[in-house]
Amino acid sequence: QVQLVESGGGLVQAGGSLRLSCAASGRTVSNYAMGWFRQAPGKEREFVAAVRWYGSATYYTDSVKGRFTTSRDNAQNMVYLQINSLESEDTAVYYCAAGAGLVPQSPNDYNYWGQGTQVTVSS
């Protein structure tokens, strides 16, 4: 079992930055992907970014490329999402997730989910 806890959300002006953190506890596996998803009110959950526990592969949805960066600290079992140049469209609850699979953009490939952290962008 893996438990995930997100933190770092808040209220930020458009153009500002945030760094979200995801603390993982329990067993982690080298082929697991750590994903970030978000869900805005009245909208479906969407993929944001992902990184594997071991290896350099990262993945991003088109709308966040160049603005968001995901990274990991294996020794501390931490995953981060650096968010720059925030836009109003980024307002959502952000979730981290862990799982094994070949398609990191698919929520079906994730077995464990955090509780979410709210990001609100003012404009």
Short mmCIF file of N, CA and C in Angstrom, two decimals:
data_model
loop_
_atom_site.label_atom_id
_atom_site.label_comp_id
_atom_site.label_asym_id
_atom_site.label_seq_id
_atom_site.Cartn_x
_atom_site.Cartn_y
_atom_site.Cartn_z
N GLN A 1 0.83 -1.19 0.00
CA GLN A 1 0.00 0.00 0.00
C GLN A 1 0.87 1.25 0.00
N VAL A 2 0.37 2.28 -0.64
CA VAL A 2 1.03 3.57 -0.70
C VAL A 2 0.04 4.64 -0.27
N GLN A 3 0.48 5.52 0.60
CA GLN A 3 -0.33 6.65 1.02
C GLN A 3 0.31 7.94 0.53
N LEU A 4 -0.51 8.85 0.05
CA LEU A 4 -0.04 10.09 -0.54
C LEU A 4 -0.73 11.27 0.11
N VAL A 5 0.04 12.32 0.40
CA VAL A 5 -0.49 13.54 0.99
C VAL A 5 0.05 14.74 0.23
N GLU A 6 -0.85 15.51 -0.36
CA GLU A 6 -0.46 16.72 -1.09
C GLU A 6 -0.47 17.92 -0.15
N SER A 7 0.37 18.91 -0.48
CA SER A 7 0.38 20.17 0.24
C SER A 7 0.93 21.25 -0.67
N GLY A 8 0.81 22.50 -0.26
CA GLY A 8 1.40 23.60 -0.98
C GLY A 8 0.44 24.45 -1.77
N GLY A 9 -0.83 24.09 -1.80
CA GLY A 9 -1.80 24.89 -2.51
C GLY A 9 -2.09 26.20 -1.80
N GLY A 10 -2.82 27.07 -2.48
CA GLY A 10 -3.16 28.36 -1.90
C GLY A 10 -3.76 29.29 -2.91
N LEU A 11 -3.92 30.55 -2.50
CA LEU A 11 -4.47 31.60 -3.35
C LEU A 11 -3.32 32.44 -3.88
N VAL A 12 -3.21 32.54 -5.20
CA VAL A 12 -2.11 33.23 -5.85
C VAL A 12 -2.64 34.08 -6.99
N GLN A 13 -2.03 35.23 -7.19
CA GLN A 13 -2.37 36.10 -8.31
C GLN A 13 -1.95 35.48 -9.63
N ALA A 14 -2.69 35.77 -10.67
CA ALA A 14 -2.30 35.33 -12.00
C ALA A 14 -0.88 35.79 -12.30
N GLY A 15 -0.09 34.90 -12.87
CA GLY A 15 1.31 35.17 -13.14
C GLY A 15 2.25 34.74 -12.03
N GLY A 16 1.71 34.39 -10.89
CA GLY A 16 2.51 33.95 -9.77
C GLY A 16 2.89 32.49 -9.86
N SER A 17 3.52 32.00 -8.78
CA SER A 17 4.04 30.64 -8.77
C SER A 17 3.67 29.93 -7.48
N LEU A 18 3.62 28.62 -7.55
CA LEU A 18 3.42 27.74 -6.41
C LEU A 18 4.26 26.49 -6.60
N ARG A 19 4.61 25.86 -5.50
CA ARG A 19 5.21 24.54 -5.55
C ARG A 19 4.37 23.58 -4.72
N LEU A 20 3.81 22.60 -5.36
CA LEU A 20 3.04 21.57 -4.68
C LEU A 20 3.95 20.41 -4.31
N SER A 21 3.67 19.81 -3.16
CA SER A 21 4.45 18.67 -2.70
C SER A 21 3.53 17.48 -2.49
N CYS A 22 4.07 16.31 -2.72
CA CYS A 22 3.36 15.06 -2.48
C CYS A 22 4.27 14.14 -1.70
N ALA A 23 3.88 13.84 -0.47
CA ALA A 23 4.65 12.94 0.39
C ALA A 23 4.08 11.54 0.27
N ALA A 24 4.94 10.60 -0.08
CA ALA A 24 4.54 9.21 -0.25
C ALA A 24 5.06 8.37 0.90
N SER A 25 4.21 7.54 1.45
CA SER A 25 4.61 6.60 2.48
C SER A 25 4.18 5.20 2.09
N GLY A 26 4.82 4.20 2.68
CA GLY A 26 4.56 2.84 2.30
C GLY A 26 5.54 2.39 1.23
N ARG A 27 5.21 1.32 0.58
CA ARG A 27 6.11 0.75 -0.40
C ARG A 27 6.05 1.51 -1.72
N THR A 28 7.22 1.83 -2.24
CA THR A 28 7.33 2.41 -3.57
C THR A 28 8.09 1.45 -4.45
N VAL A 29 7.74 1.43 -5.71
CA VAL A 29 8.30 0.50 -6.67
C VAL A 29 8.97 1.29 -7.78
N SER A 30 10.07 0.76 -8.28
CA SER A 30 10.88 1.50 -9.24
C SER A 30 10.14 1.81 -10.54
N ASN A 31 9.19 0.97 -10.91
CA ASN A 31 8.47 1.20 -12.15
C ASN A 31 7.17 1.99 -11.96
N TYR A 32 6.96 2.50 -10.76
CA TYR A 32 5.78 3.32 -10.51
C TYR A 32 5.94 4.68 -11.14
N ALA A 33 4.84 5.21 -11.63
CA ALA A 33 4.76 6.59 -12.05
C ALA A 33 4.08 7.40 -10.95
N MET A 34 4.55 8.63 -10.78
CA MET A 34 3.90 9.57 -9.89
C MET A 34 3.25 10.64 -10.74
N GLY A 35 1.95 10.71 -10.69
CA GLY A 35 1.20 11.61 -11.54
C GLY A 35 0.55 12.74 -10.78
N TRP A 36 0.33 13.83 -11.48
CA TRP A 36 -0.44 14.96 -10.97
C TRP A 36 -1.68 15.14 -11.85
N PHE A 37 -2.82 15.21 -11.21
CA PHE A 37 -4.08 15.47 -11.88
C PHE A 37 -4.76 16.66 -11.21
N ARG A 38 -5.71 17.25 -11.90
CA ARG A 38 -6.45 18.36 -11.31
C ARG A 38 -7.91 18.29 -11.73
N GLN A 39 -8.76 18.86 -10.89
CA GLN A 39 -10.17 18.88 -11.18
C GLN A 39 -10.75 20.22 -10.74
N ALA A 40 -11.31 20.94 -11.70
CA ALA A 40 -11.97 22.20 -11.44
C ALA A 40 -13.45 21.96 -11.20
N PRO A 41 -14.13 22.89 -10.50
CA PRO A 41 -15.56 22.71 -10.24
C PRO A 41 -16.36 22.50 -11.52
N GLY A 42 -17.16 21.47 -11.53
CA GLY A 42 -18.00 21.18 -12.68
C GLY A 42 -17.29 20.57 -13.86
N LYS A 43 -16.01 20.25 -13.72
CA LYS A 43 -15.25 19.68 -14.81
C LYS A 43 -14.67 18.33 -14.43
N GLU A 44 -14.28 17.57 -15.44
CA GLU A 44 -13.70 16.26 -15.21
C GLU A 44 -12.24 16.37 -14.78
N ARG A 45 -11.80 15.35 -14.09
CA ARG A 45 -10.39 15.27 -13.71
C ARG A 45 -9.52 15.17 -14.95
N GLU A 46 -8.42 15.91 -14.98
CA GLU A 46 -7.53 15.89 -16.12
C GLU A 46 -6.09 15.67 -15.69
N PHE A 47 -5.34 15.03 -16.57
CA PHE A 47 -3.93 14.79 -16.35
C PHE A 47 -3.15 16.09 -16.44
N VAL A 48 -2.14 16.24 -15.59
CA VAL A 48 -1.29 17.43 -15.59
C VAL A 48 0.16 17.06 -15.91
N ALA A 49 0.75 16.19 -15.10
CA ALA A 49 2.17 15.86 -15.25
C ALA A 49 2.45 14.54 -14.57
N ALA A 50 3.58 13.92 -14.90
CA ALA A 50 3.98 12.67 -14.26
C ALA A 50 5.48 12.48 -14.35
N VAL A 51 6.03 11.75 -13.39
CA VAL A 51 7.44 11.37 -13.38
C VAL A 51 7.54 10.01 -12.72
N ARG A 52 8.50 9.21 -13.16
CA ARG A 52 8.71 7.90 -12.57
C ARG A 52 9.65 8.00 -11.37
N TRP A 53 9.52 7.05 -10.44
CA TRP A 53 10.37 7.06 -9.25
C TRP A 53 11.84 6.97 -9.62
N TYR A 54 12.15 6.14 -10.58
CA TYR A 54 13.51 5.99 -11.07
C TYR A 54 13.53 6.15 -12.58
N GLY A 55 14.42 6.99 -13.05
CA GLY A 55 14.49 7.33 -14.45
C GLY A 55 14.16 8.79 -14.64
N SER A 56 14.43 9.30 -15.81
CA SER A 56 14.30 10.72 -16.08
C SER A 56 13.05 11.09 -16.86
N ALA A 57 12.25 10.11 -17.22
CA ALA A 57 11.09 10.38 -18.07
C ALA A 57 10.07 11.23 -17.33
N THR A 58 9.62 12.29 -17.98
CA THR A 58 8.54 13.13 -17.48
C THR A 58 7.50 13.32 -18.57
N TYR A 59 6.30 13.67 -18.16
CA TYR A 59 5.19 13.80 -19.08
C TYR A 59 4.36 15.00 -18.65
N TYR A 60 3.86 15.75 -19.63
CA TYR A 60 3.06 16.93 -19.35
C TYR A 60 1.92 17.05 -20.34
N THR A 61 0.80 17.54 -19.87
CA THR A 61 -0.27 17.88 -20.78
C THR A 61 0.09 19.18 -21.49
N ASP A 62 -0.43 19.37 -22.69
CA ASP A 62 -0.01 20.49 -23.53
C ASP A 62 -0.24 21.85 -22.87
N SER A 63 -1.30 21.98 -22.12
CA SER A 63 -1.66 23.28 -21.56
C SER A 63 -0.69 23.76 -20.49
N VAL A 64 0.15 22.88 -19.95
CA VAL A 64 1.07 23.28 -18.88
C VAL A 64 2.53 23.21 -19.30
N LYS A 65 2.82 22.77 -20.49
CA LYS A 65 4.20 22.67 -20.95
C LYS A 65 4.86 24.04 -20.94
N GLY A 66 6.06 24.08 -20.38
CA GLY A 66 6.78 25.34 -20.27
C GLY A 66 6.46 26.12 -19.02
N ARG A 67 5.42 25.75 -18.29
CA ARG A 67 5.04 26.44 -17.07
C ARG A 67 5.15 25.55 -15.83
N PHE A 68 4.86 24.27 -15.98
CA PHE A 68 4.87 23.32 -14.87
C PHE A 68 6.08 22.40 -14.99
N THR A 69 6.67 22.05 -13.86
CA THR A 69 7.76 21.10 -13.83
C THR A 69 7.56 20.15 -12.66
N THR A 70 7.58 18.85 -12.93
CA THR A 70 7.48 17.87 -11.87
C THR A 70 8.84 17.24 -11.62
N SER A 71 9.13 16.96 -10.37
CA SER A 71 10.40 16.37 -9.99
C SER A 71 10.19 15.48 -8.77
N ARG A 72 11.21 14.74 -8.41
CA ARG A 72 11.11 13.80 -7.30
C ARG A 72 12.38 13.80 -6.47
N ASP A 73 12.22 13.38 -5.21
CA ASP A 73 13.33 13.16 -4.30
C ASP A 73 13.14 11.75 -3.76
N ASN A 74 13.85 10.80 -4.34
CA ASN A 74 13.65 9.40 -3.99
C ASN A 74 13.96 9.12 -2.52
N ALA A 75 15.02 9.73 -2.01
CA ALA A 75 15.42 9.47 -0.64
C ALA A 75 14.35 9.89 0.36
N GLN A 76 13.62 10.95 0.04
CA GLN A 76 12.59 11.46 0.94
C GLN A 76 11.19 11.03 0.55
N ASN A 77 11.08 10.26 -0.52
CA ASN A 77 9.77 9.84 -1.04
C ASN A 77 8.86 11.04 -1.26
N MET A 78 9.40 12.04 -1.92
CA MET A 78 8.66 13.26 -2.20
C MET A 78 8.61 13.52 -3.70
N VAL A 79 7.50 14.02 -4.15
CA VAL A 79 7.32 14.46 -5.52
C VAL A 79 6.82 15.89 -5.50
N TYR A 80 7.29 16.68 -6.45
CA TYR A 80 6.97 18.10 -6.47
C TYR A 80 6.38 18.50 -7.82
N LEU A 81 5.55 19.51 -7.77
CA LEU A 81 5.05 20.13 -8.98
C LEU A 81 5.26 21.63 -8.86
N GLN A 82 6.23 22.15 -9.59
CA GLN A 82 6.49 23.58 -9.63
C GLN A 82 5.59 24.20 -10.68
N ILE A 83 4.79 25.16 -10.26
CA ILE A 83 3.83 25.80 -11.14
C ILE A 83 4.22 27.26 -11.30
N ASN A 84 4.52 27.67 -12.51
CA ASN A 84 4.87 29.05 -12.81
C ASN A 84 3.85 29.67 -13.76
N SER A 85 3.85 30.99 -13.80
CA SER A 85 2.96 31.73 -14.70
C SER A 85 1.52 31.26 -14.59
N LEU A 86 1.03 31.24 -13.37
CA LEU A 86 -0.32 30.74 -13.12
C LEU A 86 -1.37 31.52 -13.90
N GLU A 87 -2.34 30.80 -14.40
CA GLU A 87 -3.46 31.35 -15.13
C GLU A 87 -4.75 30.99 -14.41
N SER A 88 -5.80 31.74 -14.68
CA SER A 88 -7.07 31.47 -14.03
C SER A 88 -7.56 30.05 -14.33
N GLU A 89 -7.23 29.55 -15.49
CA GLU A 89 -7.62 28.20 -15.88
C GLU A 89 -6.93 27.12 -15.06
N ASP A 90 -5.90 27.49 -14.30
CA ASP A 90 -5.20 26.53 -13.46
C ASP A 90 -5.91 26.30 -12.13
N THR A 91 -6.93 27.08 -11.83
CA THR A 91 -7.66 26.93 -10.58
C THR A 91 -8.32 25.56 -10.54
N ALA A 92 -8.00 24.79 -9.52
CA ALA A 92 -8.51 23.43 -9.40
C ALA A 92 -7.99 22.81 -8.11
N VAL A 93 -8.54 21.66 -7.77
CA VAL A 93 -7.95 20.81 -6.75
C VAL A 93 -6.93 19.92 -7.44
N TYR A 94 -5.72 19.92 -6.93
CA TYR A 94 -4.65 19.13 -7.52
C TYR A 94 -4.41 17.88 -6.69
N TYR A 95 -4.33 16.74 -7.37
CA TYR A 95 -4.13 15.45 -6.75
C TYR A 95 -2.85 14.81 -7.24
N CYS A 96 -2.13 14.17 -6.34
CA CYS A 96 -1.05 13.31 -6.78
C CYS A 96 -1.51 11.87 -6.72
N ALA A 97 -0.89 11.04 -7.55
CA ALA A 97 -1.29 9.65 -7.67
C ALA A 97 -0.06 8.80 -7.95
N ALA A 98 -0.15 7.52 -7.59
CA ALA A 98 0.93 6.58 -7.81
C ALA A 98 0.38 5.31 -8.42
N GLY A 99 1.13 4.74 -9.35
CA GLY A 99 0.71 3.49 -9.93
C GLY A 99 1.67 3.00 -10.99
N ALA A 100 1.50 1.76 -11.37
CA ALA A 100 2.30 1.13 -12.41
C ALA A 100 1.46 1.02 -13.67
N GLY A 101 2.06 1.36 -14.78
CA GLY A 101 1.36 1.27 -16.04
C GLY A 101 2.17 1.87 -17.16
N LEU A 102 1.74 1.62 -18.37
CA LEU A 102 2.46 2.09 -19.54
C LEU A 102 2.01 3.45 -20.02
N VAL A 103 0.87 3.94 -19.53
CA VAL A 103 0.32 5.20 -19.99
C VAL A 103 0.20 6.13 -18.79
N PRO A 104 1.21 6.95 -18.52
CA PRO A 104 1.16 7.81 -17.33
C PRO A 104 0.07 8.86 -17.37
N GLN A 105 -0.47 9.16 -18.55
CA GLN A 105 -1.53 10.15 -18.65
C GLN A 105 -2.90 9.60 -18.28
N SER A 106 -3.01 8.30 -18.12
CA SER A 106 -4.29 7.67 -17.87
C SER A 106 -4.53 7.47 -16.38
N PRO A 107 -5.63 7.99 -15.84
CA PRO A 107 -5.93 7.75 -14.43
C PRO A 107 -6.15 6.28 -14.11
N ASN A 108 -6.49 5.48 -15.12
CA ASN A 108 -6.68 4.05 -14.90
C ASN A 108 -5.38 3.33 -14.55
N ASP A 109 -4.25 3.95 -14.80
CA ASP A 109 -2.95 3.35 -14.50
C ASP A 109 -2.46 3.68 -13.11
N TYR A 110 -3.25 4.35 -12.31
CA TYR A 110 -2.87 4.74 -10.96
C TYR A 110 -3.73 4.02 -9.94
N ASN A 111 -3.08 3.52 -8.91
CA ASN A 111 -3.75 2.74 -7.88
C ASN A 111 -3.97 3.51 -6.59
N TYR A 112 -3.19 4.55 -6.36
CA TYR A 112 -3.23 5.29 -5.10
C TYR A 112 -3.37 6.77 -5.38
N TRP A 113 -4.16 7.44 -4.55
CA TRP A 113 -4.46 8.85 -4.74
C TRP A 113 -4.38 9.60 -3.42
N GLY A 114 -3.92 10.84 -3.49
CA GLY A 114 -3.92 11.71 -2.34
C GLY A 114 -5.26 12.40 -2.17
N GLN A 115 -5.36 13.23 -1.13
CA GLN A 115 -6.62 13.89 -0.80
C GLN A 115 -6.85 15.17 -1.57
N GLY A 116 -5.82 15.70 -2.20
CA GLY A 116 -5.93 16.91 -2.99
C GLY A 116 -5.55 18.15 -2.24
N THR A 117 -5.08 19.15 -2.97
CA THR A 117 -4.77 20.46 -2.41
C THR A 117 -5.30 21.53 -3.36
N GLN A 118 -5.94 22.55 -2.81
CA GLN A 118 -6.63 23.55 -3.61
C GLN A 118 -5.66 24.61 -4.11
N VAL A 119 -5.70 24.88 -5.40
CA VAL A 119 -4.98 25.99 -6.01
C VAL A 119 -6.01 26.95 -6.58
N THR A 120 -5.97 28.20 -6.13
CA THR A 120 -6.89 29.21 -6.61
C THR A 120 -6.09 30.38 -7.17
N VAL A 121 -6.37 30.75 -8.40
CA VAL A 121 -5.67 31.83 -9.07
C VAL A 121 -6.61 33.02 -9.21
N SER A 122 -6.23 34.15 -8.67
CA SER A 122 -7.03 35.37 -8.76
C SER A 122 -6.57 36.21 -9.94
N SER A 123 -7.50 36.97 -10.51
CA SER A 123 -7.20 37.82 -11.65
C SER A 123 -8.02 39.08 -11.62
#
